[in-house]
CSV table of C-alpha atoms and ligand atoms in Angstrom, one decimal:
chain,number,residue,atom,x,y,z
A,13,MET,CA,-27.9,12.6,9.5
A,14,SER,CA,-27.6,11.3,6.1
A,15,PHE,CA,-26.9,12.1,2.5
A,16,PRO,CA,-27.7,14.4,0.7
A,17,THR,CA,-27.9,16.8,3.6
A,18,HIS,CA,-24.5,15.8,4.9
A,19,ARG,CA,-21.6,15.8,2.5
A,20,PRO,CA,-18.2,15.5,4.4
A,21,ARG,CA,-16.4,16.3,1.2
A,22,ARG,CA,-17.6,20.0,1.6
A,23,LEU,CA,-14.8,20.4,4.2
A,24,ARG,CA,-12.1,18.9,1.9
A,25,ARG,CA,-12.6,21.1,-1.1
A,26,SER,CA,-9.5,23.3,-0.8
A,27,GLU,CA,-6.3,23.5,1.2
A,28,ALA,CA,-7.7,26.6,2.9
A,29,ILE,CA,-10.7,24.8,4.3
A,30,ARG,CA,-8.8,21.6,5.0
A,31,ASN,CA,-6.4,23.7,7.0
A,32,LEU,CA,-9.2,25.4,8.9
A,33,VAL,CA,-10.7,22.1,10.1
A,34,ARG,CA,-7.5,20.2,10.7
A,35,GLU,CA,-7.5,18.5,14.1
A,36,THR,CA,-3.8,17.8,14.5
A,37,ARG,CA,-1.2,20.4,13.7
A,38,PRO,CA,2.2,18.8,13.7
A,39,SER,CA,4.7,21.2,15.0
A,40,THR,CA,8.5,21.4,15.3
A,41,ALA,CA,7.9,22.3,19.0
A,42,GLY,CA,7.3,18.6,19.8
A,43,LEU,CA,10.5,17.2,18.2
A,44,VAL,CA,13.4,15.5,19.9
A,45,TYR,CA,16.4,14.5,17.8
A,46,PRO,CA,18.5,11.4,19.0
A,47,MET,CA,22.3,11.6,18.7
A,48,PHE,CA,25.2,9.2,19.3
A,49,VAL,CA,28.4,10.4,20.9
A,50,CYS,CA,31.6,8.5,20.6
A,51,PRO,CA,35.2,9.1,21.9
A,52,GLY,CA,37.9,10.9,19.8
A,53,LYS,CA,38.2,13.9,17.7
A,54,GLY,CA,37.0,14.6,14.2
A,55,VAL,CA,35.1,11.2,14.1
A,56,ARG,CA,32.0,10.7,12.1
A,57,VAL,CA,31.0,7.1,11.4
A,58,ASP,CA,27.8,6.6,9.4
A,59,VAL,CA,25.4,4.0,10.8
A,60,SER,CA,24.7,1.8,7.7
A,61,SER,CA,21.2,0.7,8.6
A,62,MET,CA,20.2,4.3,9.5
A,63,PRO,CA,21.0,6.6,6.5
A,64,GLY,CA,21.7,10.1,7.7
A,65,VAL,CA,22.6,9.0,11.3
A,66,ALA,CA,26.1,8.8,12.6
A,67,GLN,CA,28.3,8.2,15.6
A,68,GLN,CA,30.2,11.4,16.3
A,69,SER,CA,32.9,12.7,18.6
A,70,VAL,CA,31.9,15.8,20.6
A,71,ASP,CA,33.4,18.3,18.1
A,72,LYS,CA,31.6,16.8,15.1
A,73,LEU,CA,28.4,16.5,17.2
A,74,LEU,CA,28.5,20.2,17.9
A,75,GLU,CA,28.4,21.0,14.1
A,76,GLU,CA,25.1,19.0,13.8
A,77,VAL,CA,23.8,20.4,17.1
A,78,ARG,CA,24.1,23.9,15.6
A,79,GLU,CA,22.1,22.8,12.6
A,80,VAL,CA,19.4,21.2,14.9
A,81,ALA,CA,19.1,24.3,17.0
A,82,ASP,CA,19.0,26.6,13.9
A,83,LEU,CA,16.0,24.5,12.6
A,84,GLY,CA,14.1,25.3,15.8
A,85,ILE,CA,14.1,21.8,17.2
A,86,PRO,CA,13.8,22.2,20.9
A,87,ALA,CA,15.6,19.1,22.2
A,88,VAL,CA,18.2,16.4,21.6
A,89,ILE,CA,18.6,13.1,23.4
A,90,LEU,CA,22.1,11.7,23.7
A,91,PHE,CA,23.3,8.1,23.6
A,92,GLY,CA,27.0,7.2,24.4
A,93,LEU,CA,29.6,4.8,23.0
A,94,PRO,CA,32.2,4.4,25.7
A,95,GLU,CA,35.9,3.9,25.2
A,96,HIS,CA,35.8,0.6,27.1
A,97,LYS,CA,32.9,-1.6,28.2
A,98,ASP,CA,32.9,-3.7,31.4
A,99,ALA,CA,30.5,-5.8,33.4
A,100,LYS,CA,29.1,-2.8,35.4
A,101,GLY,CA,29.1,-0.2,32.6
A,102,SER,CA,31.5,2.0,34.6
A,103,GLU,CA,32.1,4.6,31.9
A,104,GLY,CA,28.4,5.4,31.9
A,105,TYR,CA,28.7,7.3,35.2
A,106,ILE,CA,32.1,9.0,35.2
A,107,ALA,CA,32.4,12.7,34.8
A,108,SER,CA,34.7,12.3,31.8
A,109,GLY,CA,32.3,10.0,30.0
A,110,VAL,CA,31.3,10.7,26.4
A,111,VAL,CA,27.7,11.7,27.2
A,112,GLN,CA,28.8,13.9,30.1
A,113,ARG,CA,31.3,15.7,27.8
A,114,GLY,CA,28.7,15.9,25.1
A,115,VAL,CA,26.2,17.5,27.4
A,116,GLU,CA,28.6,20.1,28.7
A,117,ALA,CA,29.7,21.1,25.2
A,118,ILE,CA,26.1,21.4,23.9
A,119,ARG,CA,25.0,23.4,26.9
A,120,LYS,CA,27.9,25.8,26.2
A,121,ALA,CA,27.4,26.0,22.5
A,122,ARG,CA,23.6,26.3,22.3
A,123,PRO,CA,22.1,27.2,25.7
A,124,GLU,CA,18.6,27.4,24.3
A,125,LEU,CA,18.6,23.7,23.4
A,126,LEU,CA,17.1,21.2,25.9
A,127,VAL,CA,19.5,18.3,26.6
A,128,ILE,CA,18.0,14.9,27.4
A,129,THR,CA,20.2,11.9,28.3
A,130,ASP,CA,19.3,8.3,27.9
A,131,VAL,CA,20.0,6.5,31.2
A,132,CYS,CA,20.7,2.8,30.6
A,133,LEU,CA,23.6,0.4,31.1
A,134,CYS,CA,23.4,-1.5,27.8
A,135,GLU,CA,25.6,0.9,25.9
A,136,TYR,CA,28.3,0.6,28.5
A,137,THR,CA,28.3,-3.1,29.6
A,138,ASP,CA,30.4,-5.7,27.9
A,139,HIS,CA,27.5,-8.2,28.0
A,140,GLY,CA,25.1,-5.6,26.4
A,141,HIS,CA,22.3,-6.0,29.0
A,142,CYS,CA,20.6,-3.0,30.6
A,143,GLY,CA,21.5,-4.2,34.2
A,144,VAL,CA,24.1,-6.0,36.1
A,145,ILE,CA,24.3,-9.8,35.6
A,146,LYS,CA,24.7,-12.8,37.8
A,147,ASP,CA,24.4,-16.3,36.3
A,148,GLU,CA,23.0,-14.8,33.1
A,149,GLN,CA,20.2,-13.1,35.1
A,150,VAL,CA,19.7,-9.4,34.9
A,151,LEU,CA,19.5,-8.3,38.6
A,152,ASN,CA,17.0,-5.6,39.4
A,153,ASP,CA,17.9,-4.0,42.7
A,154,PRO,CA,21.7,-3.9,42.4
A,155,THR,CA,21.2,-2.1,39.0
A,156,LEU,CA,19.2,0.8,40.6
A,157,GLU,CA,22.2,2.4,42.3
A,158,LEU,CA,24.2,2.4,39.1
A,159,LEU,CA,21.4,4.0,37.1
A,160,ALA,CA,20.9,6.6,39.8
A,161,GLU,CA,24.7,7.4,39.6
A,162,MET,CA,24.5,7.7,35.9
A,163,ALA,CA,21.5,10.1,36.1
A,164,LEU,CA,23.4,12.1,38.7
A,165,SER,CA,26.5,12.4,36.5
A,166,HIS,CA,24.4,13.5,33.6
A,167,ALA,CA,22.7,16.2,35.8
A,168,ARG,CA,26.1,17.4,37.0
A,169,ALA,CA,27.2,17.8,33.4
A,170,GLY,CA,24.1,19.9,32.8
A,171,ALA,CA,21.3,17.6,31.5
A,172,HIS,CA,17.9,19.2,31.8
A,173,ILE,CA,16.1,15.9,31.5
A,174,VAL,CA,17.2,12.3,32.3
A,175,ALA,CA,15.4,9.5,30.5
A,176,PRO,CA,15.8,6.0,32.0
A,177,SER,CA,15.3,3.3,29.3
A,178,ASP,CA,16.4,0.2,31.2
A,179,MET,CA,13.0,-1.0,32.4
A,180,MET,CA,14.2,-2.0,35.9
A,181,ASP,CA,11.5,-1.8,38.5
A,182,GLY,CA,11.9,1.1,40.9
A,183,ARG,CA,14.5,3.1,38.8
A,184,VAL,CA,12.5,6.3,38.7
A,185,ALA,CA,12.2,6.5,42.5
A,186,ALA,CA,15.9,5.7,42.9
A,187,ILE,CA,16.9,8.4,40.4
A,188,ARG,CA,14.6,11.0,41.9
A,189,LYS,CA,16.0,10.4,45.3
A,190,LYS,CA,19.6,10.6,44.2
A,191,LEU,CA,19.0,13.8,42.2
A,192,ASP,CA,17.1,15.5,45.0
A,193,ALA,CA,19.7,14.5,47.6
A,194,ALA,CA,22.3,16.3,45.4
A,195,ASN,CA,20.0,19.3,45.0
A,196,PHE,CA,19.1,18.6,41.4
A,197,THR,CA,15.5,19.0,42.2
A,198,ASP,CA,14.8,20.8,38.9
A,199,VAL,CA,16.2,18.1,36.6
A,200,ALA,CA,13.1,16.4,35.1
A,201,ILE,CA,12.6,12.6,34.5
A,202,LEU,CA,11.2,11.4,31.2
A,203,SER,CA,10.7,7.7,31.9
A,204,TYR,CA,10.6,5.1,29.1
A,205,ALA,CA,7.6,3.7,31.0
A,206,ALA,CA,6.0,1.5,28.4
A,207,LYS,CA,9.0,0.1,26.5
A,208,TYR,CA,8.4,-3.0,24.6
A,209,CYS,CA,10.8,-5.8,23.8
A,210,SER,CA,10.8,-5.0,20.1
A,211,GLY,CA,12.5,-6.2,16.9
A,212,PHE,CA,12.4,-2.5,15.8
A,213,TYR,CA,15.5,-1.7,17.8
A,214,GLY,CA,17.7,-3.6,15.5
A,215,PRO,CA,19.4,-0.7,13.7
A,216,PHE,CA,19.9,1.2,17.0
A,217,ARG,CA,21.9,-1.7,18.4
A,218,GLU,CA,24.3,-1.1,15.4
A,219,ALA,CA,24.4,2.6,16.2
A,220,ALA,CA,25.0,2.2,19.9
A,221,GLN,CA,26.8,-1.1,19.7
A,222,SER,CA,24.5,-2.4,22.4
A,223,ALA,CA,23.2,-5.7,21.3
A,224,PRO,CA,23.0,-8.3,24.2
A,225,GLN,CA,25.8,-10.8,24.0
A,226,PHE,CA,23.5,-13.6,25.2
A,227,GLY,CA,19.8,-14.0,25.5
A,228,ASP,CA,17.4,-11.1,24.9
A,229,ARG,CA,15.6,-8.4,26.9
A,230,ARG,CA,12.3,-10.2,27.5
A,231,SER,CA,12.9,-10.5,31.2
A,232,TYR,CA,12.7,-6.7,31.6
A,233,GLN,CA,11.2,-5.1,28.5
A,234,MET,CA,7.4,-5.5,28.0
A,235,ASP,CA,5.6,-8.2,26.0
A,236,PRO,CA,4.3,-6.7,22.7
A,237,ALA,CA,1.0,-8.5,23.4
A,238,ASN,CA,0.2,-6.3,26.5
A,239,ALA,CA,-1.5,-2.9,26.5
A,240,ARG,CA,-3.3,-2.9,29.9
A,241,GLU,CA,0.1,-3.6,31.5
A,242,ALA,CA,1.4,-0.4,30.0
A,243,LEU,CA,-1.1,1.6,32.1
A,244,LYS,CA,0.3,-0.1,35.2
A,245,GLU,CA,3.9,0.7,34.2
A,246,VAL,CA,3.0,4.3,33.6
A,247,ALA,CA,1.1,4.6,36.9
A,248,LEU,CA,4.0,3.2,38.8
A,249,ASP,CA,6.5,5.5,37.2
A,250,LEU,CA,4.3,8.5,37.9
A,251,GLU,CA,3.9,7.5,41.5
A,252,GLU,CA,7.7,7.2,41.7
A,253,GLY,CA,8.1,10.8,40.4
A,254,ALA,CA,8.3,10.7,36.6
A,255,ASP,CA,7.5,14.1,35.1
A,256,MET,CA,6.8,12.8,31.6
A,257,ILE,CA,6.4,9.3,30.3
A,258,MET,CA,7.2,7.6,27.0
A,259,VAL,CA,5.8,4.8,24.9
A,260,LYS,CA,8.3,3.0,22.7
A,261,PRO,CA,8.3,2.0,19.8
A,262,ALA,CA,5.6,4.4,18.3
A,263,LEU,CA,3.8,3.1,15.2
A,264,PRO,CA,3.0,-0.5,16.3
A,265,TYR,CA,1.9,0.8,19.7
A,266,LEU,CA,-0.3,3.8,18.8
A,267,ASP,CA,-3.1,2.2,20.7
A,268,VAL,CA,-0.9,2.2,23.8
A,269,VAL,CA,-0.1,5.9,23.2
A,270,HIS,CA,-3.8,6.7,22.9
A,271,ARG,CA,-4.7,4.7,26.0
A,272,VAL,CA,-2.0,6.3,28.1
A,273,ARG,CA,-3.0,9.8,26.8
A,274,GLU,CA,-6.6,9.2,27.9
A,275,ALA,CA,-5.8,7.8,31.3
A,276,PHE,CA,-3.1,10.2,32.5
A,277,ASP,CA,-2.8,14.0,32.4
A,278,VAL,CA,1.0,14.2,31.9
A,279,PRO,CA,3.1,15.0,28.8
A,280,VAL,CA,3.3,11.8,26.7
A,281,ALA,CA,6.2,11.1,24.5
A,282,ALA,CA,6.6,8.4,21.8
A,283,TYR,CA,9.8,7.1,20.3
A,284,ASN,CA,9.6,6.5,16.6
A,285,VAL,CA,12.5,4.1,16.8
A,286,SER,CA,15.4,3.1,14.6
A,287,GLY,CA,13.7,0.2,12.8
A,288,GLU,CA,10.7,2.4,11.9
A,289,TYR,CA,13.1,5.0,10.5
A,290,ALA,CA,15.1,2.3,8.6
A,291,MET,CA,11.9,0.9,6.9
A,292,VAL,CA,10.9,4.3,5.6
A,293,LYS,CA,14.5,5.1,4.4
A,294,ALA,CA,14.8,1.7,2.7
A,295,ALA,CA,11.5,1.9,0.9
A,296,ALA,CA,12.1,5.5,-0.1
A,297,GLN,CA,15.6,4.6,-1.5
A,298,ASN,CA,13.9,2.0,-3.6
A,299,GLY,CA,11.5,4.5,-4.9
A,300,TRP,CA,8.6,2.6,-3.3
A,301,ILE,CA,7.3,5.4,-1.1
A,302,ASP,CA,7.6,9.2,-1.0
A,303,GLU,CA,9.8,9.8,2.1
A,304,LYS,CA,8.5,13.3,2.9
A,305,ARG,CA,4.9,12.4,2.6
A,306,VAL,CA,5.3,9.2,4.7
A,307,ALA,CA,7.4,10.8,7.4
A,308,LEU,CA,5.0,13.7,7.8
A,309,GLU,CA,2.1,11.3,7.9
A,310,ILE,CA,3.8,9.2,10.6
A,311,PHE,CA,4.7,12.3,12.7
A,312,THR,CA,1.1,13.5,12.4
A,313,SER,CA,-0.3,10.1,13.3
A,314,ILE,CA,1.8,9.8,16.4
A,315,GLN,CA,0.6,13.2,17.6
A,316,ARG,CA,-3.0,12.4,16.6
A,317,ALA,CA,-2.7,9.3,18.8
A,318,GLY,CA,-1.9,11.5,21.8
A,319,ALA,CA,1.9,12.0,22.0
A,320,SER,CA,2.9,15.7,22.2
A,321,ILE,CA,6.6,14.8,22.2
A,322,VAL,CA,8.1,12.7,19.4
A,323,LEU,CA,11.6,11.3,19.4
A,324,THR,CA,12.6,10.7,15.8
A,325,TYR,CA,15.6,10.4,13.5
A,326,HIS,CA,13.5,12.3,11.0
A,327,ALA,CA,13.5,15.4,13.2
A,328,LYS,CA,15.7,17.6,11.0
A,329,ASP,CA,13.8,16.7,7.8
A,330,LEU,CA,10.5,17.2,9.5
A,331,ALA,CA,11.5,20.6,10.8
A,332,ARG,CA,12.6,21.6,7.3
A,333,TRP,CA,9.4,20.4,5.7
A,334,LEU,CA,7.2,22.0,8.3
A,335,LYS,CA,8.9,25.3,7.8
A,336,ALA,CA,8.2,25.1,4.1
A,337,CYS,CA,4.5,24.2,4.7
B,405,PBG,C1,18.7,1.5,25.5
B,405,PBG,C2,17.8,2.0,24.4
B,405,PBG,C3,17.4,1.3,23.2
B,405,PBG,C4,16.8,2.2,22.4
B,405,PBG,C5,16.7,3.4,23.2
B,405,PBG,N1,17.4,3.2,24.4
B,405,PBG,C6,17.7,-0.1,22.7
B,405,PBG,C7,17.3,-1.3,23.4
B,405,PBG,O1,16.5,-1.2,24.4
B,405,PBG,O2,17.7,-2.3,23.0
B,405,PBG,C8,16.2,2.0,21.1
B,405,PBG,C9,16.0,3.2,20.2
B,405,PBG,C10,15.8,2.9,18.8
B,405,PBG,O3,15.7,1.7,18.3
B,405,PBG,O4,15.8,3.9,18.0
B,405,PBG,N2,18.1,0.5,26.3
């Protein structure tokens, strides 16, 4: 097995042969596009740290949704900016909430598009934490009922998939039970099972106005140093009834994506988060990297690591570039 008999360069000589032997074929079929819904009409507010991404009222959102669907992107995930925030995130689980209205409108406008909703309290609470608070502690069990209510209200609005991102223990079981009791047995759960306490969420917190008002999320999101623990989190969520699981962020955690893919036979998603997107945009705007090349490389790498589903703010660009390939 050595030179000169073996020459790996033989299989790299032309695009035709490289294409023939390619192991990972990035496809639009695995893309999910994140979107931010806000109250009002005719509203589109750019998120400064995420060029190309905006908070939009439902009418404006629909214009972009049509573009997304026309590009062949199969799914969107919605995040909501409520009118008012309070201690319990009440606007997160009312029928007239922004996400609920967004889901209904999208289902009507583009029935072929899959609608996923983010289930978490942090966008709706005045303290910005993902659960209810007592003495500056995030309480686990009292939060579960609220998350389940939120998931149910999203299902009632027409969500195909609910995606809990709060990292409370037991939330998948609580949501499954609530959905089943209301006959939403076909609504799937994509759990953010291995969600790390990451500095890469910075720009998202501007987009969703969800930064914690005190402390941080270390008492519920995972320690970036831990990979074996991710397997435990995934196993627990699957036992509780998750249909698909997610690793988040993506790039600094590709080892985790890979381990999860090897250990479990379920669809694995990875979230290429706001900070990862912002870094690429900033470097590209400075002329330091080629955005198209880097974004395609990142997408391919996440799929190569084992994620078949990729949530990314680059989804529209990727779909365009892949079409042209
Ligand atoms: C809500 C949530 C967050 C993200 C997705 N859902 C933020 C957080 O946990 O602080 C981050 C997504 C991104 O950075 O693009 N809990």
